[in-house]
Amino acid sequence: MKVPQYTELLGLSLQQLTDVVESLAESPYRARQLFDGLYRQKWSSLERFTTLSQAFRQRLSEAGFAVGLPRIEKKFVSVDGTVRYLLAFADGQSVETVWMPEGDGGEAGDGSESGDAELEELDSAPSVSSSDIVVPSEAEGSAVRNEGTSGAPFFRPPVAKERDENVAPAKASPDRKRWRRATICVSSQVGCAVECAFCMTALLGLHRNLTAGEIVGQILAVLSDQQVEMQRDRVNLVFMGQGEPFLNYDNFMQAVRLLVEGVGIPASRMTVSTSGIVPRIADFAAEPVRPKLAVSLNAPNEALRTQVMPITKKWTIEKLIAALRDFPLRNRERLTFEYVLLGGVNDDVQQAREMIDLIRGLRAKVNLIALNPGPEIPFATPSDERVLAFQNVLTRAGIPAFVRRPRGRDIYAACGQLKHTTELVQLGS
Ligand code: SAH
Ligand code: SF4
């Protein structure tokens, strides 16, 4: 089949749209209308751009320009409200994007902002010691507590586990639980070239980079499907889906700028997670507009990290930590270290002590994630006791540490489980 040749407008900046408009001898203000239609209105085809004349739309189309959001191919809804979307692009490739409605207890599921609410209090009230930090265990409690407070709610998707190939938008219904905010976990590549031993995405290998338009398109498709209103609802983004964002750096950063300027999501509500692509950390530090930075550490020393994350051979822990020591943090900003606990491998309290020495002096918090299991993943999930013991060692040393509650494990939507899992496991049967 011949793939149609066209230029996708979604993903272009205002300047690039201005160039398009000028090449068609139209007034430059048309570029602003296109920008607004693409990113604020989330219009998914040229026909919907009713702010433009029919004649101009026709000329755009004849010149080979098109608009298209990724298609929702499948939707899996978890018992905890998490929704895993399988989104397909024009060439048939697809990625997974996860919607996580949540309470307001500093618990962010797969989002690395777990603990941010507590940390804000900690930072503004020096009398609170880090050992006072409690890990919220259930989002439910906080959601109930927040009902009726300012800020508008999200509607929780149906609680029953289901395989939903009927992709009609989630409809608001009065009996659904209300949420004040939600987090979208976004993919940056189809598959991933980094061969982390505990991650299901690694099993896919790298198929290709996503364009800036495809990265933004995931978010627009989910926002539309969940009927989010940007002025009203609070949305956080975590670039923690499939892929290594810093190995698709330019497209990832172009997407960030479009999301800030066009869609209206502040960069302070975004977190990017990297496996430690050291040269890009310095580039990222120099960006005038950037999300917060999370680093997947996953082991406290060179030998063990090389085993579980072979990329350590290329960029050593020493180089990684040195780059992070040079990273200019903003007022009140903290780095996040992510640490996937692998039973009997990296979850010993002695290894927690080693980690303290490694990250000493960095303004950072640690998000602990008990391994989300999956087929072909040769590690075990540690017991709750071991997770808590590891957390305690860090917390007692003054390092804020949070245990991330897995979201959507039943539908393979949790961290490290994104791998077109229909291939591997039968869901919803
Ligand atoms: N490639 C980037 C971002 C995507 S991975 C990175 O590695 O940082 C997002 C997070 O999921 C990382 O912190 C990673 O360590 C974690 N992760 C991967 N596989 C996991 C698994 N099986 N269980 C729990 N977390 C996992
Ligand atoms: Fe890639 Fe991140 Fe998975 Fe490692 S953990 S394989 S970098 S997606």
Short mmCIF file of C-alpha atoms and ligand atoms in Angstrom, two decimals:
data_model
loop_
_atom_site.label_atom_id
_atom_site.label_comp_id
_atom_site.label_asym_id
_atom_site.label_seq_id
_atom_site.Cartn_x
_atom_site.Cartn_y
_atom_site.Cartn_z
CA MET A 1 0.00 0.00 0.00
CA LYS A 2 1.31 3.44 -0.91
CA VAL A 3 1.61 5.72 2.12
CA PRO A 4 0.10 9.11 1.22
CA GLN A 5 2.61 11.95 1.08
CA TYR A 6 1.54 14.94 3.09
CA THR A 7 2.88 17.33 5.64
CA GLU A 8 1.32 17.09 9.08
CA LEU A 9 0.54 20.49 10.59
CA LEU A 10 0.27 19.17 14.15
CA GLY A 11 3.73 19.53 15.65
CA LEU A 12 4.62 22.77 13.84
CA SER A 13 5.48 25.87 15.86
CA LEU A 14 3.84 29.25 15.32
CA GLN A 15 6.88 30.32 13.29
CA GLN A 16 6.71 27.19 11.12
CA LEU A 17 2.98 27.73 10.58
CA THR A 18 3.71 31.33 9.62
CA ASP A 19 6.11 30.03 6.96
CA VAL A 20 3.41 27.69 5.65
CA VAL A 21 0.83 30.46 5.53
CA GLU A 22 3.23 32.86 3.81
CA SER A 23 4.20 30.23 1.25
CA LEU A 24 0.52 30.20 0.27
CA ALA A 25 0.45 34.03 0.14
CA GLU A 26 -2.06 34.31 3.01
CA SER A 27 -2.02 36.91 5.82
CA PRO A 28 0.29 35.98 8.71
CA TYR A 29 -2.57 36.11 11.24
CA ARG A 30 -3.89 32.89 9.68
CA ALA A 31 -0.93 31.16 11.33
CA ARG A 32 -2.23 32.16 14.76
CA GLN A 33 -5.66 30.76 13.84
CA LEU A 34 -4.06 27.50 12.76
CA PHE A 35 -2.00 27.35 15.97
CA ASP A 36 -5.07 27.99 18.10
CA GLY A 37 -7.14 25.38 16.24
CA LEU A 38 -4.44 22.73 16.47
CA TYR A 39 -3.39 23.07 20.09
CA ARG A 40 -6.13 24.86 22.01
CA GLN A 41 -9.22 23.62 20.20
CA LYS A 42 -7.66 20.20 19.48
CA TRP A 43 -9.36 20.09 16.07
CA SER A 44 -8.56 16.78 14.46
CA SER A 45 -9.07 17.50 10.75
CA LEU A 46 -8.72 20.46 8.40
CA GLU A 47 -12.49 20.53 7.84
CA ARG A 48 -12.97 21.47 11.48
CA PHE A 49 -10.97 24.71 11.09
CA THR A 50 -14.06 26.81 10.57
CA THR A 51 -12.16 29.97 11.51
CA LEU A 52 -10.46 29.63 8.12
CA SER A 53 -12.21 30.18 4.82
CA GLN A 54 -13.24 27.12 2.88
CA ALA A 55 -11.00 28.31 0.03
CA PHE A 56 -7.91 28.49 2.25
CA ARG A 57 -8.56 25.06 3.73
CA GLN A 58 -8.84 23.75 0.20
CA ARG A 59 -5.52 25.33 -0.77
CA LEU A 60 -3.81 23.91 2.30
CA SER A 61 -5.10 20.49 1.42
CA GLU A 62 -4.07 20.81 -2.25
CA ALA A 63 -0.60 21.90 -1.15
CA GLY A 64 -0.33 18.62 0.77
CA PHE A 65 -1.00 19.78 4.33
CA ALA A 66 -3.12 17.72 6.71
CA VAL A 67 -4.20 17.57 10.34
CA GLY A 68 -4.65 14.34 12.25
CA LEU A 69 -4.66 13.14 15.83
CA PRO A 70 -3.54 9.61 16.61
CA ARG A 71 -6.42 7.15 16.43
CA ILE A 72 -7.55 5.43 19.61
CA GLU A 73 -7.18 1.81 18.65
CA LYS A 74 -7.88 0.27 22.05
CA LYS A 75 -8.73 1.40 25.53
CA PHE A 76 -8.23 -0.69 28.67
CA VAL A 77 -9.80 0.51 31.89
CA SER A 78 -8.30 -0.59 35.21
CA VAL A 79 -10.18 -1.29 38.41
CA ASP A 80 -8.27 1.71 39.87
CA GLY A 81 -9.55 4.12 37.18
CA THR A 82 -6.35 4.16 35.14
CA VAL A 83 -6.94 3.98 31.38
CA ARG A 84 -4.36 2.58 29.00
CA TYR A 85 -4.76 3.80 25.44
CA LEU A 86 -3.25 2.14 22.41
CA LEU A 87 -2.84 5.02 19.96
CA ALA A 88 -2.09 4.43 16.28
CA PHE A 89 -0.32 6.82 13.91
CA ALA A 90 -0.69 7.29 10.16
CA ASP A 91 1.96 4.68 9.30
CA GLY A 92 0.30 2.01 11.45
CA GLN A 93 2.84 2.20 14.30
CA SER A 94 1.33 2.60 17.73
CA VAL A 95 2.28 3.50 21.29
CA GLU A 96 0.66 3.42 24.67
CA THR A 97 -0.43 6.45 26.64
CA VAL A 98 -1.83 6.22 30.15
CA TRP A 99 -4.47 8.36 31.86
CA MET A 100 -4.31 8.34 35.66
CA PRO A 101 -7.08 10.18 37.47
CA GLU A 102 -6.05 10.71 41.03
CA GLY A 103 -6.74 12.22 44.40
CA ASP A 104 -4.77 15.03 45.88
CA GLY A 105 -2.74 13.31 48.52
CA GLY A 106 0.62 13.65 46.89
CA GLU A 107 0.09 10.19 45.49
CA ALA A 108 0.64 10.26 41.80
CA GLY A 109 0.55 6.66 40.71
CA ASP A 110 3.09 6.38 37.99
CA GLY A 111 3.69 10.10 38.01
CA SER A 112 6.94 11.12 39.59
CA GLU A 113 5.33 13.97 41.42
CA SER A 114 4.47 11.58 44.23
CA GLY A 115 5.22 13.41 47.41
CA ASP A 116 5.21 16.89 45.88
CA ALA A 117 2.37 18.04 48.12
CA GLU A 118 4.24 16.91 51.22
CA LEU A 119 7.47 18.40 49.94
CA GLU A 120 5.86 21.79 49.37
CA GLU A 121 4.86 21.79 53.01
CA LEU A 122 8.28 20.59 54.04
CA ASP A 123 10.00 23.33 52.04
CA SER A 124 7.81 26.11 53.37
CA ALA A 125 7.84 24.92 56.98
CA PRO A 126 11.40 24.12 58.06
CA SER A 127 10.21 22.89 61.45
CA VAL A 128 8.81 19.74 59.83
CA SER A 129 11.45 17.07 59.71
CA SER A 130 11.60 14.70 56.82
CA SER A 131 10.93 11.78 59.10
CA ASP A 132 7.44 13.20 59.63
CA ILE A 133 6.58 12.55 56.03
CA VAL A 134 3.95 9.92 55.66
CA VAL A 135 3.34 8.02 52.52
CA PRO A 136 -0.27 8.22 51.49
CA SER A 137 -1.47 4.73 50.96
CA GLU A 138 -4.80 5.20 49.22
CA ALA A 139 -5.83 7.88 46.79
CA GLU A 140 -9.46 7.22 47.58
CA GLY A 141 -9.34 8.94 50.95
CA SER A 142 -7.83 12.08 49.56
CA ALA A 143 -10.26 12.21 46.67
CA VAL A 144 -13.18 12.14 49.06
CA ARG A 145 -11.54 14.77 51.23
CA ASN A 146 -11.19 17.05 48.25
CA GLU A 147 -14.69 16.82 46.99
CA GLY A 148 -16.37 20.14 47.05
CA THR A 149 -13.14 22.11 47.30
CA SER A 150 -12.06 24.59 44.70
CA GLY A 151 -10.83 23.34 41.38
CA ALA A 152 -13.03 21.33 39.16
CA PRO A 153 -13.19 17.62 39.12
CA PHE A 154 -12.38 14.91 36.71
CA PHE A 155 -14.84 12.14 36.30
CA ARG A 156 -13.60 8.72 37.13
CA PRO A 157 -13.97 6.14 34.39
CA PRO A 158 -16.02 3.01 35.12
CA VAL A 159 -14.50 0.88 37.83
CA ALA A 160 -15.17 -2.48 36.24
CA LYS A 161 -12.27 -4.08 34.44
CA GLU A 162 -13.17 -4.20 30.82
CA ARG A 163 -11.73 -4.44 27.40
CA ASP A 164 -13.21 -1.55 25.55
CA GLU A 165 -12.78 -1.42 21.84
CA ASN A 166 -15.70 0.90 21.51
CA VAL A 167 -13.78 4.15 21.69
CA ALA A 168 -16.58 6.62 22.34
CA PRO A 169 -15.40 9.40 24.69
CA ALA A 170 -15.84 8.84 28.41
CA LYS A 171 -19.17 10.44 29.29
CA ALA A 172 -19.62 12.44 32.47
CA SER A 173 -22.18 10.89 34.73
CA PRO A 174 -23.24 12.14 38.13
CA ASP A 175 -22.57 8.87 39.94
CA ARG A 176 -18.90 8.79 39.03
CA LYS A 177 -16.27 9.80 41.56
CA ARG A 178 -14.83 13.21 41.04
CA TRP A 179 -11.14 13.95 40.71
CA ARG A 180 -9.40 17.24 40.99
CA ARG A 181 -6.54 16.38 38.73
CA ALA A 182 -5.00 13.73 36.57
CA THR A 183 -1.67 12.67 35.15
CA ILE A 184 -1.00 11.55 31.60
CA CYS A 185 1.97 9.26 31.01
CA VAL A 186 3.32 9.97 27.52
CA SER A 187 5.49 7.92 25.15
CA SER A 188 8.42 9.47 23.30
CA GLN A 189 9.42 6.60 21.00
CA VAL A 190 7.86 3.44 19.58
CA GLY A 191 9.66 0.87 21.73
CA CYS A 192 13.03 1.64 23.28
CA ALA A 193 16.67 0.98 22.43
CA VAL A 194 17.86 1.03 26.05
CA GLU A 195 18.04 -2.51 27.28
CA CYS A 196 16.98 -2.29 30.92
CA ALA A 197 16.62 -5.84 32.19
CA PHE A 198 13.43 -5.23 34.20
CA CYS A 199 11.42 -3.30 31.59
CA MET A 200 8.88 -4.75 29.17
CA THR A 201 9.30 -1.90 26.70
CA ALA A 202 12.93 -2.96 26.26
CA LEU A 203 11.70 -6.25 24.80
CA LEU A 204 10.21 -4.36 21.86
CA GLY A 205 13.49 -2.81 20.78
CA LEU A 206 13.35 0.60 19.10
CA HIS A 207 10.94 0.85 16.17
CA ARG A 208 11.21 4.59 15.61
CA ASN A 209 11.22 8.04 17.16
CA LEU A 210 7.95 9.88 17.52
CA THR A 211 7.61 13.29 15.88
CA ALA A 212 6.77 16.33 18.01
CA GLY A 213 3.25 16.18 16.54
CA GLU A 214 2.86 12.55 17.56
CA ILE A 215 4.00 13.32 21.11
CA VAL A 216 1.59 16.26 21.41
CA GLY A 217 -1.09 14.24 19.60
CA GLN A 218 -1.14 11.60 22.34
CA ILE A 219 -1.98 14.23 24.92
CA LEU A 220 -4.61 15.93 22.76
CA ALA A 221 -6.28 12.60 21.99
CA VAL A 222 -6.50 11.70 25.68
CA LEU A 223 -7.63 15.19 26.77
CA SER A 224 -10.41 15.06 24.18
CA ASP A 225 -11.45 11.55 25.08
CA GLN A 226 -11.56 12.42 28.79
CA GLN A 227 -13.34 15.71 28.05
CA VAL A 228 -10.81 17.72 30.01
CA GLU A 229 -11.24 21.48 30.09
CA MET A 230 -7.87 23.13 30.37
CA GLN A 231 -9.08 26.23 32.24
CA ARG A 232 -10.82 24.12 34.82
CA ASP A 233 -8.97 20.85 35.27
CA ARG A 234 -5.42 20.27 36.45
CA VAL A 235 -3.33 18.04 34.24
CA ASN A 236 0.19 16.80 34.93
CA LEU A 237 2.34 15.16 32.30
CA VAL A 238 5.03 12.57 32.85
CA PHE A 239 7.25 11.56 29.94
CA MET A 240 7.58 8.05 31.28
CA GLY A 241 5.80 5.94 28.71
CA GLN A 242 7.52 3.94 26.01
CA GLY A 243 10.93 5.17 24.99
CA GLU A 244 13.85 7.23 26.18
CA PRO A 245 12.94 10.93 25.72
CA PHE A 246 16.58 12.05 25.75
CA LEU A 247 17.31 9.81 22.74
CA ASN A 248 14.62 11.73 20.84
CA TYR A 249 15.61 15.02 22.37
CA ASP A 250 14.72 17.62 19.71
CA ASN A 251 11.25 16.26 19.04
CA PHE A 252 10.60 15.85 22.76
CA MET A 253 11.60 19.47 23.48
CA GLN A 254 9.60 20.82 20.52
CA ALA A 255 6.59 18.96 21.95
CA VAL A 256 7.19 20.49 25.39
CA ARG A 257 7.19 24.02 23.93
CA LEU A 258 3.97 23.37 22.00
CA LEU A 259 2.32 21.95 25.09
CA VAL A 260 3.28 25.02 27.10
CA GLU A 261 2.55 27.69 24.49
CA GLY A 262 -0.27 26.06 22.58
CA VAL A 263 -2.10 23.65 24.86
CA GLY A 264 -1.51 25.69 28.03
CA ILE A 265 0.09 23.12 30.33
CA PRO A 266 2.85 24.78 32.40
CA ALA A 267 6.28 23.14 32.22
CA SER A 268 6.26 23.02 36.02
CA ARG A 269 3.53 20.35 35.76
CA MET A 270 5.64 18.15 33.54
CA THR A 271 8.34 15.65 34.50
CA VAL A 272 10.67 13.89 32.11
CA SER A 273 12.38 10.68 33.13
CA THR A 274 15.69 9.57 31.64
CA SER A 275 17.75 6.45 32.03
CA GLY A 276 20.79 8.74 32.18
CA ILE A 277 21.79 10.02 28.72
CA VAL A 278 24.51 12.21 30.21
CA PRO A 279 25.23 14.67 27.36
CA ARG A 280 21.54 15.53 27.06
CA ILE A 281 21.32 16.38 30.78
CA ALA A 282 23.55 19.41 30.18
CA ASP A 283 21.50 20.43 27.10
CA PHE A 284 18.34 20.10 29.14
CA ALA A 285 19.79 22.26 31.92
CA ALA A 286 20.28 25.08 29.41
CA GLU A 287 16.66 25.07 28.17
CA PRO A 288 14.76 28.25 29.03
CA VAL A 289 11.53 26.26 29.36
CA ARG A 290 11.82 22.72 30.66
CA PRO A 291 9.98 20.10 32.69
CA LYS A 292 11.30 18.76 35.98
CA LEU A 293 13.95 16.07 35.75
CA ALA A 294 13.71 12.49 37.01
CA VAL A 295 16.52 9.98 36.65
CA SER A 296 16.05 6.22 36.74
CA LEU A 297 18.84 5.14 39.04
CA ASN A 298 17.73 1.63 39.99
CA ALA A 299 21.04 0.55 41.56
CA PRO A 300 23.45 2.15 44.03
CA ASN A 301 26.74 1.16 42.39
CA GLU A 302 28.41 0.69 39.04
CA ALA A 303 28.53 -3.11 38.99
CA LEU A 304 24.88 -3.66 39.84
CA ARG A 305 23.63 -0.83 37.65
CA THR A 306 25.56 -2.22 34.70
CA GLN A 307 23.78 -5.51 35.24
CA VAL A 308 20.26 -4.12 35.35
CA MET A 309 20.85 -1.11 33.08
CA PRO A 310 23.61 -1.97 30.60
CA ILE A 311 23.59 1.64 29.38
CA THR A 312 25.77 2.31 32.45
CA LYS A 313 28.70 0.94 30.42
CA LYS A 314 28.34 3.94 28.14
CA TRP A 315 27.59 6.58 30.75
CA THR A 316 28.91 5.57 34.16
CA ILE A 317 27.20 6.32 37.46
CA GLU A 318 30.05 8.67 38.27
CA LYS A 319 29.47 10.71 35.09
CA LEU A 320 25.73 10.63 35.67
CA ILE A 321 25.95 11.92 39.24
CA ALA A 322 28.54 14.54 38.20
CA ALA A 323 26.12 15.83 35.51
CA LEU A 324 23.37 16.00 38.13
CA ARG A 325 25.60 17.91 40.55
CA ASP A 326 26.04 20.52 37.78
CA PHE A 327 22.32 20.65 37.03
CA PRO A 328 20.98 24.07 38.03
CA LEU A 329 17.85 23.50 40.08
CA ARG A 330 15.30 26.26 40.35
CA ASN A 331 13.95 27.68 43.54
CA ARG A 332 12.39 24.79 45.49
CA GLU A 333 12.94 22.36 42.67
CA ARG A 334 14.23 18.88 43.45
CA LEU A 335 15.60 16.15 41.28
CA THR A 336 13.72 12.88 41.40
CA PHE A 337 15.52 9.57 41.52
CA GLU A 338 13.46 6.60 40.49
CA TYR A 339 14.44 3.28 41.94
CA VAL A 340 12.70 0.08 40.84
CA LEU A 341 13.04 -2.42 43.67
CA LEU A 342 13.93 -5.89 42.40
CA GLY A 343 13.46 -8.57 45.06
CA GLY A 344 16.81 -9.87 46.35
CA VAL A 345 18.76 -7.85 43.79
CA ASN A 346 18.82 -4.16 44.77
CA ASP A 347 16.38 -3.95 47.68
CA ASP A 348 18.62 -4.56 50.68
CA VAL A 349 18.88 -1.92 53.42
CA GLN A 350 22.65 -1.98 52.90
CA GLN A 351 22.03 -0.89 49.31
CA ALA A 352 19.82 1.93 50.59
CA ARG A 353 22.80 3.10 52.69
CA GLU A 354 25.03 2.95 49.62
CA MET A 355 22.51 5.07 47.76
CA ILE A 356 22.62 7.71 50.50
CA ASP A 357 26.38 8.06 50.02
CA LEU A 358 25.96 8.25 46.27
CA ILE A 359 23.41 11.06 46.19
CA ARG A 360 24.60 12.93 49.30
CA GLY A 361 24.36 16.70 48.91
CA LEU A 362 21.94 16.64 45.96
CA ARG A 363 18.58 18.31 46.48
CA ALA A 364 16.56 15.26 45.55
CA LYS A 365 13.74 12.97 46.47
CA VAL A 366 13.47 9.29 45.74
CA ASN A 367 10.49 7.48 44.27
CA LEU A 368 10.57 3.80 45.07
CA ILE A 369 8.70 1.48 42.73
CA ALA A 370 8.27 -2.17 43.62
CA LEU A 371 8.81 -4.09 40.39
CA ASN A 372 5.74 -4.35 38.23
CA PRO A 373 5.97 -7.91 37.03
CA GLY A 374 5.47 -9.04 33.47
CA PRO A 375 6.02 -12.01 31.21
CA GLU A 376 9.70 -12.47 30.33
CA ILE A 377 10.84 -10.20 33.18
CA PRO A 378 13.33 -12.26 35.22
CA PHE A 379 12.89 -10.47 38.55
CA ALA A 380 10.56 -10.69 41.53
CA THR A 381 8.51 -8.02 43.28
CA PRO A 382 9.87 -7.47 46.81
CA SER A 383 7.64 -7.79 49.86
CA ASP A 384 6.04 -4.67 51.36
CA GLU A 385 8.27 -5.09 54.44
CA ARG A 386 11.44 -4.86 52.38
CA VAL A 387 10.12 -1.86 50.47
CA LEU A 388 9.28 -0.07 53.73
CA ALA A 389 12.63 -0.97 55.30
CA PHE A 390 14.44 0.48 52.27
CA GLN A 391 12.31 3.61 52.42
CA ASN A 392 12.97 4.02 56.16
CA VAL A 393 16.72 4.03 55.73
CA LEU A 394 16.49 6.86 53.19
CA THR A 395 13.94 8.85 55.15
CA ARG A 396 15.94 8.61 58.39
CA ALA A 397 18.95 9.99 56.53
CA GLY A 398 16.84 13.03 55.56
CA ILE A 399 16.17 11.98 51.98
CA PRO A 400 12.47 12.26 51.17
CA ALA A 401 11.44 8.90 49.81
CA PHE A 402 8.03 7.84 48.56
CA VAL A 403 6.60 4.52 47.58
CA ARG A 404 4.74 4.78 44.32
CA ARG A 405 1.55 2.85 44.30
CA PRO A 406 1.33 0.98 41.00
CA ARG A 407 -1.47 2.18 38.78
CA GLY A 408 -3.28 -0.05 36.36
CA ARG A 409 -1.18 -3.17 36.93
CA ASP A 410 -4.20 -5.31 36.04
CA ILE A 411 -4.25 -3.82 32.54
CA TYR A 412 -0.45 -3.68 32.16
CA ALA A 413 -0.44 0.10 32.30
CA ALA A 414 2.03 0.46 35.16
CA CYS A 415 5.67 1.56 34.83
CA GLY A 416 7.71 -0.65 32.60
CA GLN A 417 4.71 -2.65 31.43
CA LEU A 418 4.01 -0.77 28.22
CA LYS A 419 4.61 -3.19 25.42
CA HIS A 420 1.55 -3.70 23.28
CA THR A 421 0.69 -6.27 25.88
CA THR A 422 -2.07 -7.75 23.78
CA GLU A 423 0.77 -9.62 22.09
CA LEU A 424 1.88 -11.16 25.34
CA VAL A 425 -1.09 -11.47 27.63
CA GLN A 426 -4.77 -11.88 27.10
CA LEU A 427 -6.58 -9.10 28.87
CA GLY A 428 -10.16 -8.76 29.92
CA SER A 429 -11.10 -12.31 29.05
N1 SAH B 1 13.00 5.62 29.52
C1 SAH B 1 12.81 6.50 30.59
C2 SAH B 1 11.35 6.79 30.85
C3 SAH B 1 10.39 5.65 30.71
S1 SAH B 1 10.56 4.34 31.87
C4 SAH B 1 13.47 5.98 31.85
O1 SAH B 1 13.90 4.85 31.87
O2 SAH B 1 13.59 6.75 32.79
C5 SAH B 1 9.71 5.03 33.28
C6 SAH B 1 10.08 4.41 34.61
O3 SAH B 1 9.61 3.08 34.70
C7 SAH B 1 11.59 4.35 34.86
O4 SAH B 1 11.90 4.95 36.08
C8 SAH B 1 11.86 2.86 34.92
O5 SAH B 1 12.94 2.60 35.78
C9 SAH B 1 10.55 2.31 35.42
N2 SAH B 1 10.34 0.91 35.12
C10 SAH B 1 10.74 0.22 34.05
N3 SAH B 1 10.35 -1.08 34.13
C11 SAH B 1 9.69 -1.22 35.31
C12 SAH B 1 9.03 -2.32 35.95
N4 SAH B 1 8.97 -3.53 35.40
N5 SAH B 1 8.46 -2.08 37.16
C13 SAH B 1 8.48 -0.86 37.71
N6 SAH B 1 9.06 0.22 37.13
C14 SAH B 1 9.67 0.04 35.94
FE1 SF4 B 2 13.77 2.20 27.92
FE2 SF4 B 2 13.14 3.41 30.25
FE3 SF4 B 2 12.37 0.86 29.76
FE4 SF4 B 2 14.95 1.42 30.19
S1 SF4 B 2 13.26 1.68 31.65
S2 SF4 B 2 14.13 0.10 28.56
S3 SF4 B 2 15.13 3.41 29.20
S4 SF4 B 2 11.69 2.67 28.67
#
